[in-house]
Amino acid sequence: MRDLTSDTITGAVMSTMGDTENPRLAEILGSLVRHLHAFVREVELTEEEWAQGVDFLTRTGHMCTPARQEFILLSDVLGVTMLVDALGNRRPAEATQNSVLGPYFREDRPQHTDGADISGGLPGIPLFFEGRVVNAEGAPVAGAAADVWHSDADGHYDMEVPGQVDPAMRAVFRTDETGHFSFRSIRPSSYPIPGDGPVGELMSATSRSLMRPAHVHLLIEAPGFQRVTTMLFPSDDAYLDADPVFGVKESLLEAYDTYAPDDGPCRGLTDVPYTLLRRTFVLEPLPGA
Ligand code: BEZ
Ligand code: FE
């Protein structure tokens, strides 16, 4: 292993890893080295560009805290998060499809009973949500845990709303024997992904928009079923075709129907126009279940 050249160095690195005991690790590292070297050769990476890349990744790491995961955000905007999800969760078209989890899920969310108001008193268009969880045959899934979280009318999650100390616009519900759960909140708005770090620099250098279409996140779990991490977008949102994290799927678009206070299924419950969002979630069984 001496006098290596740009032609022989890839094979030399591969041969140093020949004794790797874990075959999957050997496969992943081998492929990584081959693709990384091929990339460096293809673009003829200069020393200056290599140093810039190292600096970018160093700053990405320094930006990470328990509340801010810049590496996952980088994976999101490069399409890697949704690619890994697509490979790991091939579901039939009738089943509810996944989308990105994102950084705003919180473990310390409250458990609420059916129909609860989770708006935390924040201003916005009232939103009524009616969900149903069923299996592939359409039978109700009782006792499923349905986590929901979403932004406010300005596109802020609770931890970003000035003066908001308690969890709001998030909760976990249990489905009843008919698979039903429901809640009241406020209608979410579109918002930008965090742009004040290295990922923001990358987005601006590539003239990409930070704006995500509005959505309500859901994470649904039930024993014997695959976990669904998903979100529902208004079908007329202006940002559907430029989602910076590639999370939009046609099957996850929903009419966010808006009614006058004296009209529609929730008439009389508000004195201002309201939005009603209804959705059935179809769970796939776990392999072997
Ligand atoms: C979100 O929808 O909460 C989100 C997803 C990926 C990156 C940033 C935000
Ligand atoms: Fe979100």
Short mmCIF file of C-alpha atoms and ligand atoms in Angstrom, two decimals:
data_model
loop_
_atom_site.label_atom_id
_atom_site.label_comp_id
_atom_site.label_asym_id
_atom_site.label_seq_id
_atom_site.Cartn_x
_atom_site.Cartn_y
_atom_site.Cartn_z
CA MET A 1 0.00 0.00 0.00
CA ARG A 2 2.52 2.55 -1.14
CA ASP A 3 2.66 5.11 -3.89
CA LEU A 4 -1.12 5.12 -4.17
CA THR A 5 -2.60 7.10 -7.05
CA SER A 6 -6.05 8.53 -7.74
CA ASP A 7 -6.72 5.26 -9.57
CA THR A 8 -5.56 2.84 -6.88
CA ILE A 9 -6.53 4.55 -3.61
CA THR A 10 -10.16 3.36 -3.62
CA GLY A 11 -9.17 -0.32 -3.77
CA ALA A 12 -6.54 0.28 -1.07
CA VAL A 13 -9.10 1.75 1.33
CA MET A 14 -11.52 -1.10 0.58
CA SER A 15 -8.84 -3.71 1.30
CA THR A 16 -8.18 -2.24 4.78
CA MET A 17 -11.78 -3.11 5.69
CA GLY A 18 -11.65 -6.72 4.51
CA ASP A 19 -11.71 -8.10 8.08
CA THR A 20 -14.88 -6.27 9.14
CA GLU A 21 -16.86 -8.90 11.06
CA ASN A 22 -20.33 -7.41 10.66
CA PRO A 23 -21.30 -8.10 7.00
CA ARG A 24 -23.88 -5.29 6.86
CA LEU A 25 -21.34 -2.78 8.19
CA ALA A 26 -18.84 -4.03 5.58
CA GLU A 27 -21.45 -3.53 2.84
CA ILE A 28 -22.40 -0.03 3.98
CA LEU A 29 -18.85 1.24 4.56
CA GLY A 30 -17.58 -0.31 1.31
CA SER A 31 -20.35 1.30 -0.70
CA LEU A 32 -19.85 4.61 1.09
CA VAL A 33 -16.13 4.68 0.23
CA ARG A 34 -16.75 3.72 -3.41
CA HIS A 35 -19.47 6.36 -3.89
CA LEU A 36 -17.55 9.04 -1.99
CA HIS A 37 -14.42 8.48 -4.07
CA ALA A 38 -16.46 8.40 -7.28
CA PHE A 39 -18.07 11.71 -6.29
CA VAL A 40 -14.69 13.34 -5.55
CA ARG A 41 -13.37 12.13 -8.91
CA GLU A 42 -16.49 13.18 -10.83
CA VAL A 43 -16.46 16.79 -9.61
CA GLU A 44 -12.64 16.91 -9.30
CA LEU A 45 -13.02 18.32 -5.80
CA THR A 46 -10.36 20.97 -5.04
CA GLU A 47 -8.60 21.30 -1.67
CA GLU A 48 -10.43 24.57 -1.07
CA GLU A 49 -13.82 22.97 -1.75
CA TRP A 50 -12.93 20.00 0.49
CA ALA A 51 -12.10 22.46 3.31
CA GLN A 52 -15.40 24.28 2.72
CA GLY A 53 -17.27 21.00 2.97
CA VAL A 54 -15.50 20.10 6.22
CA ASP A 55 -16.33 23.55 7.60
CA PHE A 56 -20.00 23.15 6.57
CA LEU A 57 -20.30 19.78 8.31
CA THR A 58 -18.45 21.07 11.40
CA ARG A 59 -20.84 24.01 11.72
CA THR A 60 -23.81 21.67 11.14
CA GLY A 61 -22.63 19.59 14.10
CA HIS A 62 -22.04 22.65 16.30
CA MET A 63 -25.61 23.80 15.58
CA CYS A 64 -27.04 20.60 17.05
CA THR A 65 -28.61 20.70 20.53
CA PRO A 66 -31.32 18.53 22.12
CA ALA A 67 -33.84 21.02 20.64
CA ARG A 68 -32.23 21.52 17.20
CA GLN A 69 -31.01 18.68 14.98
CA GLU A 70 -29.34 20.36 12.02
CA PHE A 71 -28.07 17.02 10.61
CA ILE A 72 -31.62 15.65 10.37
CA LEU A 73 -32.70 18.93 8.76
CA LEU A 74 -29.83 18.48 6.26
CA SER A 75 -31.04 14.94 5.57
CA ASP A 76 -34.59 16.31 5.13
CA VAL A 77 -33.66 18.97 2.55
CA LEU A 78 -31.44 16.55 0.62
CA GLY A 79 -34.36 14.11 0.32
CA VAL A 80 -32.54 11.40 2.31
CA THR A 81 -35.12 11.25 5.12
CA MET A 82 -38.00 10.58 2.73
CA LEU A 83 -35.87 8.18 0.63
CA VAL A 84 -35.03 6.06 3.71
CA ASP A 85 -38.72 6.17 4.68
CA ALA A 86 -39.85 5.12 1.19
CA LEU A 87 -37.47 2.13 1.21
CA GLY A 88 -38.43 1.04 4.73
CA ASN A 89 -42.20 1.55 4.50
CA ARG A 90 -43.50 0.18 1.20
CA ARG A 91 -47.24 0.16 1.87
CA PRO A 92 -50.17 -0.62 -0.43
CA ALA A 93 -51.77 2.51 -1.90
CA GLU A 94 -54.91 2.07 0.28
CA ALA A 95 -52.86 2.27 3.50
CA THR A 96 -52.05 5.66 5.05
CA GLN A 97 -48.63 6.77 3.82
CA ASN A 98 -45.83 8.22 5.90
CA SER A 99 -44.29 11.68 5.78
CA VAL A 100 -41.46 13.33 7.76
CA LEU A 101 -41.55 13.43 11.57
CA GLY A 102 -39.87 16.85 11.69
CA PRO A 103 -38.30 18.52 14.72
CA TYR A 104 -41.42 19.65 16.56
CA PHE A 105 -42.71 16.41 18.10
CA ARG A 106 -42.48 16.57 21.94
CA GLU A 107 -42.51 13.62 24.32
CA ASP A 108 -44.03 15.81 27.07
CA ARG A 109 -47.38 16.23 25.34
CA PRO A 110 -50.61 15.85 27.31
CA GLN A 111 -53.04 12.97 26.96
CA HIS A 112 -56.54 14.29 26.20
CA THR A 113 -60.01 12.82 26.01
CA ASP A 114 -62.13 12.81 22.90
CA GLY A 115 -63.25 16.21 21.67
CA ALA A 116 -60.80 18.22 23.82
CA ASP A 117 -59.81 21.75 22.85
CA ILE A 118 -56.01 21.69 22.44
CA SER A 119 -55.63 25.25 21.10
CA GLY A 120 -54.22 26.54 24.41
CA GLY A 121 -56.44 29.58 23.87
CA LEU A 122 -54.28 30.78 20.96
CA PRO A 123 -56.02 32.91 18.31
CA GLY A 124 -56.92 31.50 14.90
CA ILE A 125 -59.65 29.98 12.75
CA PRO A 126 -61.33 27.23 14.83
CA LEU A 127 -60.43 23.77 13.54
CA PHE A 128 -62.53 20.66 14.23
CA PHE A 129 -60.74 17.40 13.53
CA GLU A 130 -62.51 14.05 13.28
CA GLY A 131 -60.29 11.00 12.80
CA ARG A 132 -60.97 7.30 12.44
CA VAL A 133 -58.43 4.50 12.58
CA VAL A 134 -59.19 1.25 10.73
CA ASN A 135 -57.33 -1.87 9.56
CA ALA A 136 -56.84 -2.90 5.92
CA GLU A 137 -60.30 -4.55 5.92
CA GLY A 138 -61.94 -1.37 7.18
CA ALA A 139 -62.60 -2.69 10.71
CA PRO A 140 -62.10 -0.13 13.51
CA VAL A 141 -58.86 -0.18 15.50
CA ALA A 142 -59.80 0.56 19.12
CA GLY A 143 -57.24 1.78 21.66
CA ALA A 144 -54.83 3.22 19.07
CA ALA A 145 -52.69 6.13 20.30
CA ALA A 146 -53.09 9.11 17.96
CA ASP A 147 -50.56 11.87 18.53
CA VAL A 148 -51.31 15.20 16.88
CA TRP A 149 -49.27 18.38 16.69
CA HIS A 150 -49.41 21.46 14.50
CA SER A 151 -48.46 25.12 14.18
CA ASP A 152 -50.55 28.18 14.98
CA ALA A 153 -51.98 30.75 12.56
CA ASP A 154 -48.54 32.38 12.24
CA GLY A 155 -46.75 29.08 11.53
CA HIS A 156 -45.26 28.73 15.02
CA TYR A 157 -45.26 25.58 17.14
CA ASP A 158 -45.97 26.03 20.86
CA MET A 159 -42.30 26.23 21.87
CA GLU A 160 -41.86 29.13 19.41
CA VAL A 161 -44.89 31.16 20.54
CA PRO A 162 -43.74 34.00 22.84
CA GLY A 163 -45.24 33.61 26.31
CA GLN A 164 -46.61 30.10 25.64
CA VAL A 165 -45.31 27.99 28.53
CA ASP A 166 -47.56 24.91 28.44
CA PRO A 167 -47.83 22.44 25.57
CA ALA A 168 -50.49 23.60 23.09
CA MET A 169 -51.70 22.42 19.68
CA ARG A 170 -50.44 18.96 20.57
CA ALA A 171 -51.83 15.97 22.45
CA VAL A 172 -52.24 12.23 22.34
CA PHE A 173 -55.71 10.67 22.03
CA ARG A 174 -56.97 7.08 22.29
CA THR A 175 -59.42 5.77 19.71
CA ASP A 176 -62.75 4.40 21.01
CA GLU A 177 -64.33 1.08 20.01
CA THR A 178 -65.41 2.58 16.67
CA GLY A 179 -61.81 3.71 15.96
CA HIS A 180 -62.86 7.33 16.40
CA PHE A 181 -60.96 10.26 17.96
CA SER A 182 -61.57 13.98 17.65
CA PHE A 183 -60.36 17.32 18.91
CA ARG A 184 -60.78 21.04 18.51
CA SER A 185 -57.88 23.43 17.84
CA ILE A 186 -56.94 26.26 15.48
CA ARG A 187 -56.12 26.01 11.80
CA PRO A 188 -52.35 25.71 11.14
CA SER A 189 -50.50 27.89 8.66
CA SER A 190 -47.61 27.33 6.24
CA TYR A 191 -44.21 28.16 7.76
CA PRO A 192 -40.49 28.17 6.92
CA ILE A 193 -38.13 25.40 8.09
CA PRO A 194 -35.31 26.78 10.29
CA GLY A 195 -33.08 28.89 8.04
CA ASP A 196 -30.60 30.42 10.49
CA GLY A 197 -27.98 27.65 10.24
CA PRO A 198 -25.83 25.88 7.61
CA VAL A 199 -28.94 24.28 6.05
CA GLY A 200 -30.37 27.78 5.54
CA GLU A 201 -27.12 28.76 3.76
CA LEU A 202 -27.44 25.73 1.50
CA MET A 203 -31.06 26.59 0.72
CA SER A 204 -30.26 30.19 -0.12
CA ALA A 205 -27.20 29.22 -2.21
CA THR A 206 -29.45 26.94 -4.27
CA SER A 207 -32.32 29.48 -4.48
CA ARG A 208 -34.73 27.14 -2.70
CA SER A 209 -37.72 28.24 -0.66
CA LEU A 210 -37.89 27.38 3.05
CA MET A 211 -41.69 27.33 3.09
CA ARG A 212 -43.58 24.16 3.99
CA PRO A 213 -47.28 23.87 3.15
CA ALA A 214 -49.59 24.01 6.18
CA HIS A 215 -50.21 20.65 7.85
CA VAL A 216 -51.40 18.76 10.90
CA HIS A 217 -48.92 16.08 12.02
CA LEU A 218 -50.16 12.68 13.21
CA LEU A 219 -48.33 9.71 14.66
CA ILE A 220 -50.60 6.68 15.06
CA GLU A 221 -49.62 3.52 16.93
CA ALA A 222 -51.57 0.39 17.83
CA PRO A 223 -50.35 -3.06 18.93
CA GLY A 224 -49.86 -5.41 15.97
CA PHE A 225 -49.81 -2.56 13.40
CA GLN A 226 -47.07 -0.59 11.66
CA ARG A 227 -46.61 2.86 13.16
CA VAL A 228 -47.77 5.66 10.85
CA THR A 229 -45.93 9.01 10.96
CA THR A 230 -47.84 11.31 8.69
CA MET A 231 -49.42 14.72 8.08
CA LEU A 232 -52.42 16.16 6.27
CA PHE A 233 -52.06 19.15 3.95
CA PRO A 234 -54.82 21.47 2.67
CA SER A 235 -55.33 20.45 -0.96
CA ASP A 236 -55.22 24.10 -2.10
CA ASP A 237 -52.03 25.16 -0.26
CA ALA A 238 -49.72 27.38 -2.34
CA TYR A 239 -46.56 25.50 -1.27
CA LEU A 240 -47.54 21.90 -2.05
CA ASP A 241 -45.16 21.61 -5.01
CA ALA A 242 -42.10 23.17 -3.37
CA ASP A 243 -41.95 21.42 0.00
CA PRO A 244 -38.29 21.79 1.05
CA VAL A 245 -38.35 18.40 2.83
CA PHE A 246 -40.20 16.43 0.09
CA GLY A 247 -42.97 15.26 2.46
CA VAL A 248 -46.03 15.97 0.28
CA LYS A 249 -47.98 13.02 -1.15
CA GLU A 250 -51.18 13.25 -3.16
CA SER A 251 -52.86 10.82 -0.74
CA LEU A 252 -52.13 13.16 2.19
CA LEU A 253 -54.01 16.15 0.72
CA GLU A 254 -57.35 16.93 2.35
CA ALA A 255 -60.08 19.51 1.91
CA TYR A 256 -59.87 21.82 4.91
CA ASP A 257 -63.56 22.69 4.47
CA THR A 258 -64.50 26.07 5.90
CA TYR A 259 -68.07 26.83 7.02
CA ALA A 260 -70.00 29.82 8.30
CA PRO A 261 -70.78 29.53 12.05
CA ASP A 262 -74.43 28.65 11.37
CA ASP A 263 -73.60 26.09 8.66
CA GLY A 264 -72.06 22.62 8.34
CA PRO A 265 -71.70 19.73 10.80
CA CYS A 266 -70.32 21.92 13.63
CA ARG A 267 -72.86 24.76 13.27
CA GLY A 268 -73.57 26.59 16.48
CA LEU A 269 -70.25 25.63 18.09
CA THR A 270 -68.46 28.84 17.08
CA ASP A 271 -69.47 32.40 16.32
CA VAL A 272 -66.83 32.78 13.58
CA PRO A 273 -66.18 30.70 10.42
CA TYR A 274 -64.56 27.35 11.19
CA THR A 275 -62.63 24.59 9.39
CA LEU A 276 -63.59 20.91 9.54
CA LEU A 277 -60.97 18.28 8.75
CA ARG A 278 -62.02 14.62 8.58
CA ARG A 279 -59.83 11.64 7.81
CA THR A 280 -59.78 7.85 8.04
CA PHE A 281 -56.34 6.34 8.72
CA VAL A 282 -55.69 2.83 7.41
CA LEU A 283 -53.08 0.82 9.31
CA GLU A 284 -51.08 -2.08 7.91
CA PRO A 285 -50.34 -5.10 10.11
CA LEU A 286 -46.79 -5.64 11.35
CA PRO A 287 -44.96 -8.30 9.30
CA GLY A 288 -45.93 -11.68 10.76
CA ALA A 289 -48.82 -10.22 12.83
C1 BEZ B 1 -42.23 19.89 10.19
O1 BEZ B 1 -43.13 19.70 9.44
O2 BEZ B 1 -42.51 20.11 11.35
C2 BEZ B 1 -40.80 19.89 9.68
C3 BEZ B 1 -40.35 18.78 8.98
C4 BEZ B 1 -39.03 18.77 8.53
C5 BEZ B 1 -38.20 19.85 8.76
C6 BEZ B 1 -38.67 20.96 9.45
C7 BEZ B 1 -39.99 20.99 9.92
FE FE B 2 -44.60 20.68 10.88
#
